[in-house]
Short mmCIF file of C-alpha atoms in Angstrom, two decimals:
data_model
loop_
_atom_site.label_atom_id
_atom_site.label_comp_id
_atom_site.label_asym_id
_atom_site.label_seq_id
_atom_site.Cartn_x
_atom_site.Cartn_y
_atom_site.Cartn_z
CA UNK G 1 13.87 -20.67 41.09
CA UNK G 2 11.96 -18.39 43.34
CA UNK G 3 10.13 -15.51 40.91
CA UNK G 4 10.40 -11.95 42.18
CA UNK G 5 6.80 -10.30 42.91
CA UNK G 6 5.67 -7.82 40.09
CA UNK G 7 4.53 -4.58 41.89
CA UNK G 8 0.63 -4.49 41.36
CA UNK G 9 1.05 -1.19 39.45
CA UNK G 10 3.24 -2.56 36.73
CA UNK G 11 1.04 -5.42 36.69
CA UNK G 12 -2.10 -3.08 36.33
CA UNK G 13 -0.41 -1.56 33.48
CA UNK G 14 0.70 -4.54 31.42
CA UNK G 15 -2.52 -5.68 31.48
CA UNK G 16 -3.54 -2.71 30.00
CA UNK G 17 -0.90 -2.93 27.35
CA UNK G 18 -1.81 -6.69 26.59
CA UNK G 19 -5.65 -5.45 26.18
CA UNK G 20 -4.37 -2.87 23.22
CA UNK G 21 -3.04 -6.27 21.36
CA UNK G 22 -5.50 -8.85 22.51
CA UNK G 23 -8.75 -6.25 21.48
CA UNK G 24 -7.92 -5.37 17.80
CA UNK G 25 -7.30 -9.47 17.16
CA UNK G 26 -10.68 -10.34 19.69
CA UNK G 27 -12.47 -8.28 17.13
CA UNK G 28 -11.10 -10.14 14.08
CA UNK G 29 -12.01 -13.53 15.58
CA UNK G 30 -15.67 -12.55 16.84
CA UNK G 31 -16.72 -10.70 13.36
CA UNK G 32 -14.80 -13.52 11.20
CA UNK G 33 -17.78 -15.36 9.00
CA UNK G 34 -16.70 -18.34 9.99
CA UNK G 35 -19.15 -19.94 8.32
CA UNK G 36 -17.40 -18.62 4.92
CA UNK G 37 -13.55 -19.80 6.32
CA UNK G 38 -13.13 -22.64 4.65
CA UNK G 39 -14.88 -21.29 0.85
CA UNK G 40 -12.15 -18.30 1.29
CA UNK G 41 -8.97 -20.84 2.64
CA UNK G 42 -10.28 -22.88 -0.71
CA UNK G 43 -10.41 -19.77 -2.99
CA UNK G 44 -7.38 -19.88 -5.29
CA UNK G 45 -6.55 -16.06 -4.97
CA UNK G 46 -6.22 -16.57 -0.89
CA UNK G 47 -3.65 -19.60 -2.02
CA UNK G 48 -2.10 -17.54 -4.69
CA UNK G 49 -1.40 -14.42 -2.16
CA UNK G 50 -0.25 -16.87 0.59
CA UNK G 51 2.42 -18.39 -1.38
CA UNK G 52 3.81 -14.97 -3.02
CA UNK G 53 4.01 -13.26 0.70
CA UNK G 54 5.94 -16.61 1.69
CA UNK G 55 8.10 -16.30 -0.80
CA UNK G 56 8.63 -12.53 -0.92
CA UNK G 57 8.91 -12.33 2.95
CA UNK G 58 11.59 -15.06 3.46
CA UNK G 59 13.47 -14.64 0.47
CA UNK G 60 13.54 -10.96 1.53
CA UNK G 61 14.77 -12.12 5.14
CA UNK G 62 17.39 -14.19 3.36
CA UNK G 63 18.68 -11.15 1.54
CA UNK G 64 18.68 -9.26 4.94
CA UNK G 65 20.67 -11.97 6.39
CA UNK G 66 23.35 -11.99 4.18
CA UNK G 67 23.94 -8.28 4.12
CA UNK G 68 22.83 -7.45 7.62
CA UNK G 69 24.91 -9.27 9.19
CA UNK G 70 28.06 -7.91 8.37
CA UNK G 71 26.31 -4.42 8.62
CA UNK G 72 25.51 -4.93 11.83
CA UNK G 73 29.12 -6.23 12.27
CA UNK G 74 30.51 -2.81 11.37
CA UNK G 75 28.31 -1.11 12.88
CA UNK G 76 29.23 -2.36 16.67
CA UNK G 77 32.82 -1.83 15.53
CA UNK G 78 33.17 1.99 14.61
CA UNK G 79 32.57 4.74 17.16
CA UNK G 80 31.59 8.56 17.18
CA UNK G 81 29.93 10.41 14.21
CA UNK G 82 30.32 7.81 11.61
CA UNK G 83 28.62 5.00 13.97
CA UNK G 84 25.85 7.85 14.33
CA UNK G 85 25.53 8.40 10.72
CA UNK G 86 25.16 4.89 9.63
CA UNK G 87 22.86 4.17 12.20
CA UNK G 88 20.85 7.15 11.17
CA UNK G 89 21.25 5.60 7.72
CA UNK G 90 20.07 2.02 9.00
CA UNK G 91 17.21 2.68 10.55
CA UNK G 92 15.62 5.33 8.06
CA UNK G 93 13.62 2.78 6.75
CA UNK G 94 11.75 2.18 9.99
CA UNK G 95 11.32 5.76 10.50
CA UNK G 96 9.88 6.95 7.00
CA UNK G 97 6.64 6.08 5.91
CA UNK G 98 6.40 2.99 3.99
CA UNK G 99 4.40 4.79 0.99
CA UNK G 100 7.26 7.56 0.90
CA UNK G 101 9.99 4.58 1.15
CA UNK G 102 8.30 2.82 -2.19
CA UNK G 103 8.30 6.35 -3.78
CA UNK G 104 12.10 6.62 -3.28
CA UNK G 105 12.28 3.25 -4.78
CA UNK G 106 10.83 4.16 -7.58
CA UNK G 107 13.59 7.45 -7.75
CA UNK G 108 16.22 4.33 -7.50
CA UNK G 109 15.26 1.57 -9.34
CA UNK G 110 12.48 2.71 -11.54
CA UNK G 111 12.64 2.84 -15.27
CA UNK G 112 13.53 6.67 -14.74
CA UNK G 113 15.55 6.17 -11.48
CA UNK G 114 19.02 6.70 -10.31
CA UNK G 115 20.24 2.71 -11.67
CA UNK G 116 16.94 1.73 -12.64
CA UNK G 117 17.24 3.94 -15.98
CA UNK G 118 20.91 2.23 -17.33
CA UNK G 119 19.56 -0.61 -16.41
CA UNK G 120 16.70 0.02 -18.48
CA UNK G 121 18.62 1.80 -20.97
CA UNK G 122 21.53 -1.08 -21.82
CA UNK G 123 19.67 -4.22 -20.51
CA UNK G 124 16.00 -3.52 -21.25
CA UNK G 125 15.25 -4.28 -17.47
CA UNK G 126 12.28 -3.40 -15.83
CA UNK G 127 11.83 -3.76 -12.20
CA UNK G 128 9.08 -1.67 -11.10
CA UNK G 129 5.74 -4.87 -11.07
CA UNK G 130 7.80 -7.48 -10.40
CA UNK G 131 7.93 -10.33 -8.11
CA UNK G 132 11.31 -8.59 -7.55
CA UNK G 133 10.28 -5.53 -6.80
CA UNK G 134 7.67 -6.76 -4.08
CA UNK G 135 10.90 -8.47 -2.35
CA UNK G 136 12.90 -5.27 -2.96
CA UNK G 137 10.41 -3.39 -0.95
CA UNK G 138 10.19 -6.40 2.01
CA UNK G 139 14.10 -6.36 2.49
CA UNK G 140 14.70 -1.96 2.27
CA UNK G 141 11.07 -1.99 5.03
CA UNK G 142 12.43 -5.10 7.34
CA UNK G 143 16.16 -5.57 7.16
CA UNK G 144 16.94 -2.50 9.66
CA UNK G 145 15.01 -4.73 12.43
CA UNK G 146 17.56 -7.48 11.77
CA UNK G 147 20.73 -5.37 11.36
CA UNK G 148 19.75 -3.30 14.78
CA UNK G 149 19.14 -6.67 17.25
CA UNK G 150 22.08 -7.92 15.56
CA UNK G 151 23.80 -5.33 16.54
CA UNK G 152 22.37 -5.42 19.81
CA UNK G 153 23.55 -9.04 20.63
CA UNK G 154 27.44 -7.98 19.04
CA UNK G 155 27.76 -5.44 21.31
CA UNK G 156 26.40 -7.43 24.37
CA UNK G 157 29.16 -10.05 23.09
CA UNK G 158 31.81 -11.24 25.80
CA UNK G 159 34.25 -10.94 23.39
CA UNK G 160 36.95 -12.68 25.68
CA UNK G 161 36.44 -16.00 23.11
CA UNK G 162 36.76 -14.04 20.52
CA UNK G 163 40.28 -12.58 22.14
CA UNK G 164 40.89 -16.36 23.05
CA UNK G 165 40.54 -17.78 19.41
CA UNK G 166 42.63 -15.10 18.22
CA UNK G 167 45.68 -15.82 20.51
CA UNK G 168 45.26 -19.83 19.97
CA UNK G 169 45.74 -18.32 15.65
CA UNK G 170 42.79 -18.42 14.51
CA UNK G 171 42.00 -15.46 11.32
CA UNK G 172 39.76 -13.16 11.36
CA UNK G 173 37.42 -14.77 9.00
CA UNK G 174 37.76 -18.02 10.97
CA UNK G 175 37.15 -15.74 14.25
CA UNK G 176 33.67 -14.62 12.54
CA UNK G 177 32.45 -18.07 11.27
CA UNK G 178 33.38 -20.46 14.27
CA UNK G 179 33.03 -17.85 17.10
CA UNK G 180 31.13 -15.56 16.61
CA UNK G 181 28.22 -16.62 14.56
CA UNK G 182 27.63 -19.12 16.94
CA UNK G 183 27.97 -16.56 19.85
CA UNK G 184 25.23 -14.42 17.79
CA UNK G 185 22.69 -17.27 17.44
CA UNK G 186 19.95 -15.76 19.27
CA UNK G 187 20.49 -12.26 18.32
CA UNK G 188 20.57 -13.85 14.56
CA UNK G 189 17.40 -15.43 15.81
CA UNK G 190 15.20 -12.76 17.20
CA UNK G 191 16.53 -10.28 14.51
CA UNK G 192 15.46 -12.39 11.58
CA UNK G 193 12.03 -12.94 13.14
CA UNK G 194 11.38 -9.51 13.63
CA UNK G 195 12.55 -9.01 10.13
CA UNK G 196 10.69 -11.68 8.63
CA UNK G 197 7.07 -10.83 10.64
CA UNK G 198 7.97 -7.13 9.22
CA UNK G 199 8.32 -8.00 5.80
CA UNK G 200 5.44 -10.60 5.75
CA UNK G 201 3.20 -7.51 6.48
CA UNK G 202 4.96 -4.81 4.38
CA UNK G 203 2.25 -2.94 2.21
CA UNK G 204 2.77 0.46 1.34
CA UNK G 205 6.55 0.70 -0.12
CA UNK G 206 5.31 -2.75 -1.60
CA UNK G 207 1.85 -1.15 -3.45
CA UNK G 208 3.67 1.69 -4.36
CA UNK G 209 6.88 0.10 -6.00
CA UNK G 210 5.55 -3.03 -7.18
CA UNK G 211 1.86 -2.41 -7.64
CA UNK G 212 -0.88 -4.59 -7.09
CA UNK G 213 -0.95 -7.38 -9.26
CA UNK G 214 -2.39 -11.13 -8.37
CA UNK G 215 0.05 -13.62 -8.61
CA UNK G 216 3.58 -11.41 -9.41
CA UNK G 217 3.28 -8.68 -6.68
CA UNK G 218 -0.19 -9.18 -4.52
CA UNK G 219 0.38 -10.11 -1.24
CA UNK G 220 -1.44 -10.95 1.27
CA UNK G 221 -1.75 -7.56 2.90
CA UNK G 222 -2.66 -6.03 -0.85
CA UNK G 223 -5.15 -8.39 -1.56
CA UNK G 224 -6.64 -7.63 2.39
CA UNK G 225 -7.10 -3.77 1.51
CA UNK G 226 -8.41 -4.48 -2.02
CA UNK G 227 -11.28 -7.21 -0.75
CA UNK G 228 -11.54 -4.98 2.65
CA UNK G 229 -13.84 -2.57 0.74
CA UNK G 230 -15.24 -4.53 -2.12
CA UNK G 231 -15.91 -8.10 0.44
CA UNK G 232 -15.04 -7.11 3.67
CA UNK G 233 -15.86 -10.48 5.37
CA UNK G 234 -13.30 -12.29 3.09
CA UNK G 235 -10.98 -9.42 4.47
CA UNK G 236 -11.17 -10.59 7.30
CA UNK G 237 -10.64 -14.38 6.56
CA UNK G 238 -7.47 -13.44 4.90
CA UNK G 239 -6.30 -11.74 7.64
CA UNK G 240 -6.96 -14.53 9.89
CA UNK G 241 -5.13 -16.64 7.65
CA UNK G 242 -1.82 -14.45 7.47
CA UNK G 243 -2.20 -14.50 11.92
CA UNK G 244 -2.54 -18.14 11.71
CA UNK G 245 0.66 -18.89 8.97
CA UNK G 246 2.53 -16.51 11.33
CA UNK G 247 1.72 -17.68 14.38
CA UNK G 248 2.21 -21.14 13.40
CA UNK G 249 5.79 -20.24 11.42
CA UNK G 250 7.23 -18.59 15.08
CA UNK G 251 6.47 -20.87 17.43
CA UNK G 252 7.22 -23.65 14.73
CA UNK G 253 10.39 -21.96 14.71
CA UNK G 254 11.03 -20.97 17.76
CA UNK G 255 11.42 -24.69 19.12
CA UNK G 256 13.79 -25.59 16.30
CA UNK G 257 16.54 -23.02 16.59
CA UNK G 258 16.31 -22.11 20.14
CA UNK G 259 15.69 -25.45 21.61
CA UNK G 260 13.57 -23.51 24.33
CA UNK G 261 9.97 -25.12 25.00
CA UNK A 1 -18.85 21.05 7.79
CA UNK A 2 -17.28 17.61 6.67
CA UNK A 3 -17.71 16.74 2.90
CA UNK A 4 -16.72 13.46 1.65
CA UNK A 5 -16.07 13.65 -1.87
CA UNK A 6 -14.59 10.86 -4.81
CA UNK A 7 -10.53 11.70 -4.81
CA UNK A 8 -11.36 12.48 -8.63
CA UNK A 9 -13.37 16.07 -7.36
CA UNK A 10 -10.23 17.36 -5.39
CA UNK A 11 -9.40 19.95 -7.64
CA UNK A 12 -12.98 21.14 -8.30
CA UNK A 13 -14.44 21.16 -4.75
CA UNK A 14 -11.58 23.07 -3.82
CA UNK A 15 -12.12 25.89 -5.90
CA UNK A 16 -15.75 25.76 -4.86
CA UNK A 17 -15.23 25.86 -1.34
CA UNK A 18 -12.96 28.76 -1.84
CA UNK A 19 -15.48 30.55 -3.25
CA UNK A 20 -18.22 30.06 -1.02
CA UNK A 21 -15.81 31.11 1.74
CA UNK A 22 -17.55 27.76 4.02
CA UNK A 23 -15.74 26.56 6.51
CA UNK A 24 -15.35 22.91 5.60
CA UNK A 25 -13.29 20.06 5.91
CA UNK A 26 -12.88 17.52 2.82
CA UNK A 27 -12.02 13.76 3.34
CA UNK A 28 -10.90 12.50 -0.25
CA UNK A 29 -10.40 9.04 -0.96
CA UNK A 30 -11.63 6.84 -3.36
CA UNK A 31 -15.42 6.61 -3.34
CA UNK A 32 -15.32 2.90 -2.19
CA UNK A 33 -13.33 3.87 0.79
CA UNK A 34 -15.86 6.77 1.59
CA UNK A 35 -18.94 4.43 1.45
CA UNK A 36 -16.66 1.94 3.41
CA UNK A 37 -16.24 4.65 6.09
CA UNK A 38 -19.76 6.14 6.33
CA UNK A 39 -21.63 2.31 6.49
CA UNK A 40 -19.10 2.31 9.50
CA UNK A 41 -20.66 5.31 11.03
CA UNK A 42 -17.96 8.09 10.09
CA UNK A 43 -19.97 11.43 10.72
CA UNK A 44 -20.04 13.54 7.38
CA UNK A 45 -22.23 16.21 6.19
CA UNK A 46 -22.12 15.68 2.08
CA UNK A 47 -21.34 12.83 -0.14
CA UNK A 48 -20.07 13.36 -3.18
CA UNK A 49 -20.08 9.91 -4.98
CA UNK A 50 -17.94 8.71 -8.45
CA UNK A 51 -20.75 6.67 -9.04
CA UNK A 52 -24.22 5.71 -8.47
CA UNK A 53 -23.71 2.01 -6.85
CA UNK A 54 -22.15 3.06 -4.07
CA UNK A 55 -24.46 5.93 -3.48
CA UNK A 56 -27.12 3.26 -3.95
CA UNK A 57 -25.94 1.46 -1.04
CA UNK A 58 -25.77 4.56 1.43
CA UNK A 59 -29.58 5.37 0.25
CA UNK A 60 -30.43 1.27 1.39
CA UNK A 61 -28.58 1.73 4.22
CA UNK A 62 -30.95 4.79 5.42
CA UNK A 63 -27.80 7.22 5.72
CA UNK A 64 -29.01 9.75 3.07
CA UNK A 65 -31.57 12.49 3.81
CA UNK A 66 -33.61 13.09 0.48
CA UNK A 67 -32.65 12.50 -3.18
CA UNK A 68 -29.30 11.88 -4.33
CA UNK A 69 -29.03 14.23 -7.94
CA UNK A 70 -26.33 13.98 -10.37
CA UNK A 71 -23.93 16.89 -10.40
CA UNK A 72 -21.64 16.04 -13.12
CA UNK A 73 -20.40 13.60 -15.44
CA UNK A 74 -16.88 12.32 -15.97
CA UNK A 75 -15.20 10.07 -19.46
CA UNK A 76 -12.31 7.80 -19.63
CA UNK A 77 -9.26 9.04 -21.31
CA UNK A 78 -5.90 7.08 -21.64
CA UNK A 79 -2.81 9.22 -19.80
CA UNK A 80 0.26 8.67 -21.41
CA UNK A 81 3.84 10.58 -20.82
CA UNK A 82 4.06 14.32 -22.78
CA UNK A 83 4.69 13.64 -25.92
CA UNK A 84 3.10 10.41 -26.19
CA UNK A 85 6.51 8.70 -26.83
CA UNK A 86 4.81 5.45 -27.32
CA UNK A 87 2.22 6.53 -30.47
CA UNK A 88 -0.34 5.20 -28.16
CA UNK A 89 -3.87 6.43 -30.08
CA UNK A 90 -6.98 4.46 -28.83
CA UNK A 91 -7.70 1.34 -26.26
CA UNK A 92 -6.34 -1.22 -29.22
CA UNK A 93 -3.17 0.08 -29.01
CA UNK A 94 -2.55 -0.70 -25.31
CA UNK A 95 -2.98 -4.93 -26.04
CA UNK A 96 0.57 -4.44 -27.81
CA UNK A 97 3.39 -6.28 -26.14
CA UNK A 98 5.73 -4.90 -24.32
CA UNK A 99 3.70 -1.87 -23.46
CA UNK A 100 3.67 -1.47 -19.48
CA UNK A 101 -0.29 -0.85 -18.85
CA UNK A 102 -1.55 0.11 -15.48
CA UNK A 103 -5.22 0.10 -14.77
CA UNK A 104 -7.28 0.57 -11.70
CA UNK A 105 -8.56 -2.48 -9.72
CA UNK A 106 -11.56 -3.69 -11.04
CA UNK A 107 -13.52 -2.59 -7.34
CA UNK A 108 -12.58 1.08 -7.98
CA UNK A 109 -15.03 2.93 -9.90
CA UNK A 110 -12.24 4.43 -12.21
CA UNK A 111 -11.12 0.07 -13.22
CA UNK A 112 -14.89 -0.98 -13.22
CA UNK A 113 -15.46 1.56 -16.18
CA UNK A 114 -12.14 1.00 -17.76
CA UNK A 115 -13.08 -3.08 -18.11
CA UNK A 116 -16.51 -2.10 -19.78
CA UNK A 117 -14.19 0.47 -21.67
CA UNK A 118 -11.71 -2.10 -23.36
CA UNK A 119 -14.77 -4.99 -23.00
CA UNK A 120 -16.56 -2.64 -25.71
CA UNK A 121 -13.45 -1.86 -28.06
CA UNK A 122 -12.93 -5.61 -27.79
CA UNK A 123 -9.27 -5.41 -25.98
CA UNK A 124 -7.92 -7.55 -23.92
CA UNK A 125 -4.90 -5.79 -21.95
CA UNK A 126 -2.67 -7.84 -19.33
CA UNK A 127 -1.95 -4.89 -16.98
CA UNK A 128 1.16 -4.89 -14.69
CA UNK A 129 -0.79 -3.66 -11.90
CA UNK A 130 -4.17 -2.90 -10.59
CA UNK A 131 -4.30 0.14 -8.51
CA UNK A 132 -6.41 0.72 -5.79
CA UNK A 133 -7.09 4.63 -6.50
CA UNK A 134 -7.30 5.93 -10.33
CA UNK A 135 -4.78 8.47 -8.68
CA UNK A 136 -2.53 5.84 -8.02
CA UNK A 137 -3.09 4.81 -11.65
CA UNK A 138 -2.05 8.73 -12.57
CA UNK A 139 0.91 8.86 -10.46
CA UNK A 140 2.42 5.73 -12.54
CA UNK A 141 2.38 7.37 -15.69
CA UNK A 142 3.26 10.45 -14.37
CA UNK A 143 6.40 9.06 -13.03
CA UNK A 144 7.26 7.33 -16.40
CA UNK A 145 6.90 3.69 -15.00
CA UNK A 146 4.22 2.79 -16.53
CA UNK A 147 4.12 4.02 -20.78
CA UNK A 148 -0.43 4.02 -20.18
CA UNK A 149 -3.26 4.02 -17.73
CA UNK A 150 -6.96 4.55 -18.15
CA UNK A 151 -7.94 7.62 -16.28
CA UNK A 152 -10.60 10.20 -16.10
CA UNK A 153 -10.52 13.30 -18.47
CA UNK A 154 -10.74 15.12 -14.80
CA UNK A 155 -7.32 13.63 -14.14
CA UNK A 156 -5.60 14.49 -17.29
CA UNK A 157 -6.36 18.11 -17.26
CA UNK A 158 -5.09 18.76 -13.69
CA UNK A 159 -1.95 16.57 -14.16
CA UNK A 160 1.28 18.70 -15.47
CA UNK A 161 3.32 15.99 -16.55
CA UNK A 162 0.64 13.75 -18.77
CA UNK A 163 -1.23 14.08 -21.99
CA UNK A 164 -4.67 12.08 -22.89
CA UNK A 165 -5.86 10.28 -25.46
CA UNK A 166 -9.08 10.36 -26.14
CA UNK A 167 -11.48 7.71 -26.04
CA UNK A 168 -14.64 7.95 -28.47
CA UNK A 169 -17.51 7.97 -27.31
CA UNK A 170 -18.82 4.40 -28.92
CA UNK A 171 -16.02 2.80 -26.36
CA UNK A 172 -16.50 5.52 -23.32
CA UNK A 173 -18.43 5.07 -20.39
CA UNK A 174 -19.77 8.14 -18.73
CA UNK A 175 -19.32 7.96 -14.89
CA UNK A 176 -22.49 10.12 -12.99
CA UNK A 177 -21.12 11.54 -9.91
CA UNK A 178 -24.17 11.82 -7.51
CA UNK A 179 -24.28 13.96 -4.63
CA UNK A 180 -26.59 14.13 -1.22
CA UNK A 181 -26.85 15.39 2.25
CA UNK A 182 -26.30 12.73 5.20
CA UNK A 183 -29.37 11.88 7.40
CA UNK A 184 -27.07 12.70 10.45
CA UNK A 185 -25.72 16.06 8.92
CA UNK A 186 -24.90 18.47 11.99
CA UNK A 187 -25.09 21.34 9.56
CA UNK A 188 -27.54 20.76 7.58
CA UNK A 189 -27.76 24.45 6.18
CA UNK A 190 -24.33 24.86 5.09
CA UNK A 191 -24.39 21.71 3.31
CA UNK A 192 -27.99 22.21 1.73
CA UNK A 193 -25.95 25.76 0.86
CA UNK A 194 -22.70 23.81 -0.64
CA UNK A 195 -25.22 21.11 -2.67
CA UNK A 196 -26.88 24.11 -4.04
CA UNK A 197 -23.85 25.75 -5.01
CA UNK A 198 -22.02 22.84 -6.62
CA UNK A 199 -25.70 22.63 -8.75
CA UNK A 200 -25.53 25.86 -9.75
CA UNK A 201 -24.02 27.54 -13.06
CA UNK A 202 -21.37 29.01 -11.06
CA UNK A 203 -20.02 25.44 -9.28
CA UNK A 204 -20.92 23.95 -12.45
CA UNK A 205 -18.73 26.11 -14.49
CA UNK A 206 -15.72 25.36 -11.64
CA UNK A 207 -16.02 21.65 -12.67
CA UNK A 208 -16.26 22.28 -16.45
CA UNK A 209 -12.96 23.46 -15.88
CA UNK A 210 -11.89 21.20 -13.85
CA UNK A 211 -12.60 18.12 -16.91
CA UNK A 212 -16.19 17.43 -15.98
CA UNK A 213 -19.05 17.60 -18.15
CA UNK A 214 -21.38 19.97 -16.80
CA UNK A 215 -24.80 17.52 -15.28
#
């Protein structure tokens, strides 16, 4: 396949734009005490906040998944003011400051909030500090980058198979589950990628929801900005860490659902 | 002028800057972050420190231009809702189950003192979180998800929507807030000026009221 030639201007200019993400992570590497690496990788807190981001950002991606989906699904089926609305709707969350996200949270689901107080009231259930709460704030921060490429692929869809599978009798349920999911699986792909890497680095809806607390609701990017002023070299290890999980996750990835090398 | 001042002085160095009619710009944040920021060569004027370890380590560092003095002091108080719904009425009471504690982490000033606080009433409280400001610590209680927090007695009086308890004094800790001009001041007059001031019986009157204890 002959390549077409990049104009040298554009080139000049994403070199430029790869410099802005290559410099911030050069720093990391060069100041890293990598002399102290493997004490910090061995330090049962870095373990401890590893596991609970894990755990918090896919089960938060699973959530997102489930109910983004069909989101995005009516979204690339209405039209006119009520598409624009809910898409306003959807992507709030990107738009808003994380800190002012976890404070409306709080206004929902807090002891005093909108369904957080009956629940507190009849059930005695607390969800502010919880492991719960932490995965709360992950899927409200991440899922509109799911829902919106999603929504992306569906309305990229050729949906002549779709037509086809409906005039060979197929329902509409059948429609969804044997043509187009399969249809969607990149969009599915890139959308729950995006979602995951988003909610594997939420912090402030996240600190200010859930609090910080080791072991129920400190991840990874809590316990960076606690150590970041009290040890700022094992700051820095933990960062490194949460690059090289990531890193390692999407191209692990990658390969297995795309099939691409 | 830049001042960078412990989030805990907000309400006082406000006042005093009104006062003084000085043109000056505050960065508030907690006084770790501040010492963070100036080791990392943020330009400042004044430092106005929560307490005298991390002033300590801008004076080894060579960033402070004569003698650091003590301004005011600052106690611990437990915030709990109006009304104190909870009969919460000294640092034994927040070890009782059930009772949603929130304390600041351990590397702010505000959760250092408030682990020597409960380490000398002999309490040992399982918090639900560790903040990373004592303001974060505030806002909790404030917004009723948390029933306690230890705070300053600075915090409690400015807050409209908490009460303190107190803490006596065989179980308090008394925080020393230091202040200092930087070596690299650009306006060295105006902040020898706004040091003088906040020294003075006028500034110190401002932060009696604000909840500090006059140095």
């Amino acid at each position: 396949m002959s390549q077409a030639r990049v104009p040298a201007p554009l080139m000049a200019l994403a070199g430029l734009g790869l410099l802005l993400f290559l410099l911030p992570f050069a720093g990391l590497v060069v100041r890293a005490p990598w002399g102290q690496v493997s004490q910090e990788l061995l330090a049962p807190e870095t373990a401890t906040a590893l596991g609970l981001s894990i755990f918090c950002s896919v089960t938060a991606t699973a959530i997102a998944l489930v109910l983004g989906i069909p989101l995005a699904l009516i979204l690339s089926r209405t039209t006119g003011t009520l598409r624009s609305v809910l898409r306003a709707l959807t992507t709030l969350p990107m738009v808003l400051p994380p800190v002012v996200g976890g404070v409306a949270l709080l206004l929902a689901f807090g002891r005093r909030g909108l369904i957080g107080a009956p629940l507190y009231q009849l059930f005695g259930v607390q969800i502010p500090f919880t492991t719960t709460a932490a995965v709360i704030a992950e899927t409200f921060v991440a899922m509109p980058f799911l829902v919106i490429a999603i929504e992306g692929g569906l309305r990229s869809l050729d949906h002549r198979y779709e037509e086809a599978a409906r005039a060979l009798g197929a329902n509409s349920w059948k429609v969804f589950a044997r043509v187009t999911l399969p249809l969607l699986r990149p969009a599915i792909f890139s959308g729950a990628v995006l979602c995951w890497a988003r909610a594997l680095g939420e912090f402030g809806a996240t600190i200010t929801f859930a609090g910080n607390l080791p072991g129920r609701t400190q991840t990874v990017p809590l316990a960076v900005y606690i150590a970041l002023e009290s040890k700022p070299d094992g700051a820095i290890v933990l960062s490194l860490v949460l690059l090289a999980v990531s890193l390692a996750i999407l191209i692990g990835l990658r390969d297995r659902w795309l099939g691409e090398p | 002028m830049t001042v960078f001042a412990a989030a805990s002085l907000q309400p006082a160095f406000d006042k005093i800057a009104a006062q003084l009619y000085v043109d000056a710009t505050f960065n508030y944040a907690g006084t770790q972050t501040l010492a963070a920021q100036l080791t990392q060569g943020a330009e400042a004027d004044v430092f106005a420190s929560a307490d005298k370890t991390h002033m300590k380590t801008l004076l080894d560092a060579g960033l402070i231009a004569g003698a650091p003095e003590v301004f005011a002091h600052n106690r611990l108080e437990i915030a709990v809702a109006k009304g104190n719904p909870k009969r919460i009425h000294s640092l034994a009471d927040l070890a009782r189950p059930g009772l949603v504690v929130v304390l600041a982490d351990p590397s702010v000033p505000a959760g250092k003192y408030a682990q020597q606080a409960l380490a000398k009433a002999n309490v040992t409280v399982h918090p639900a979180s560790l903040e990373p400001q004592v303001t974060g610590v505030l806002s909790k209680v404030a917004l009723g998800e948390a029933d306690a927090g230890i705070v300053y007695v600075s915090d409690v009086i400015t807050s409209q929507k908490v009460q303190g308890v107190p803490i006596p004094d065989s179980q308090n800790v008394v925080a020393d807030y230091p202040i200092a001009a930087l070596k690299n001041a650009q306006h060295n007059s105006t902040a020898d000026a706004f040091i003088a001031f906040v020294l003075a019986p006028d500034g110190q009157s401002i932060l009696k009221a604000a909840g500090f204890e006059p140095a």
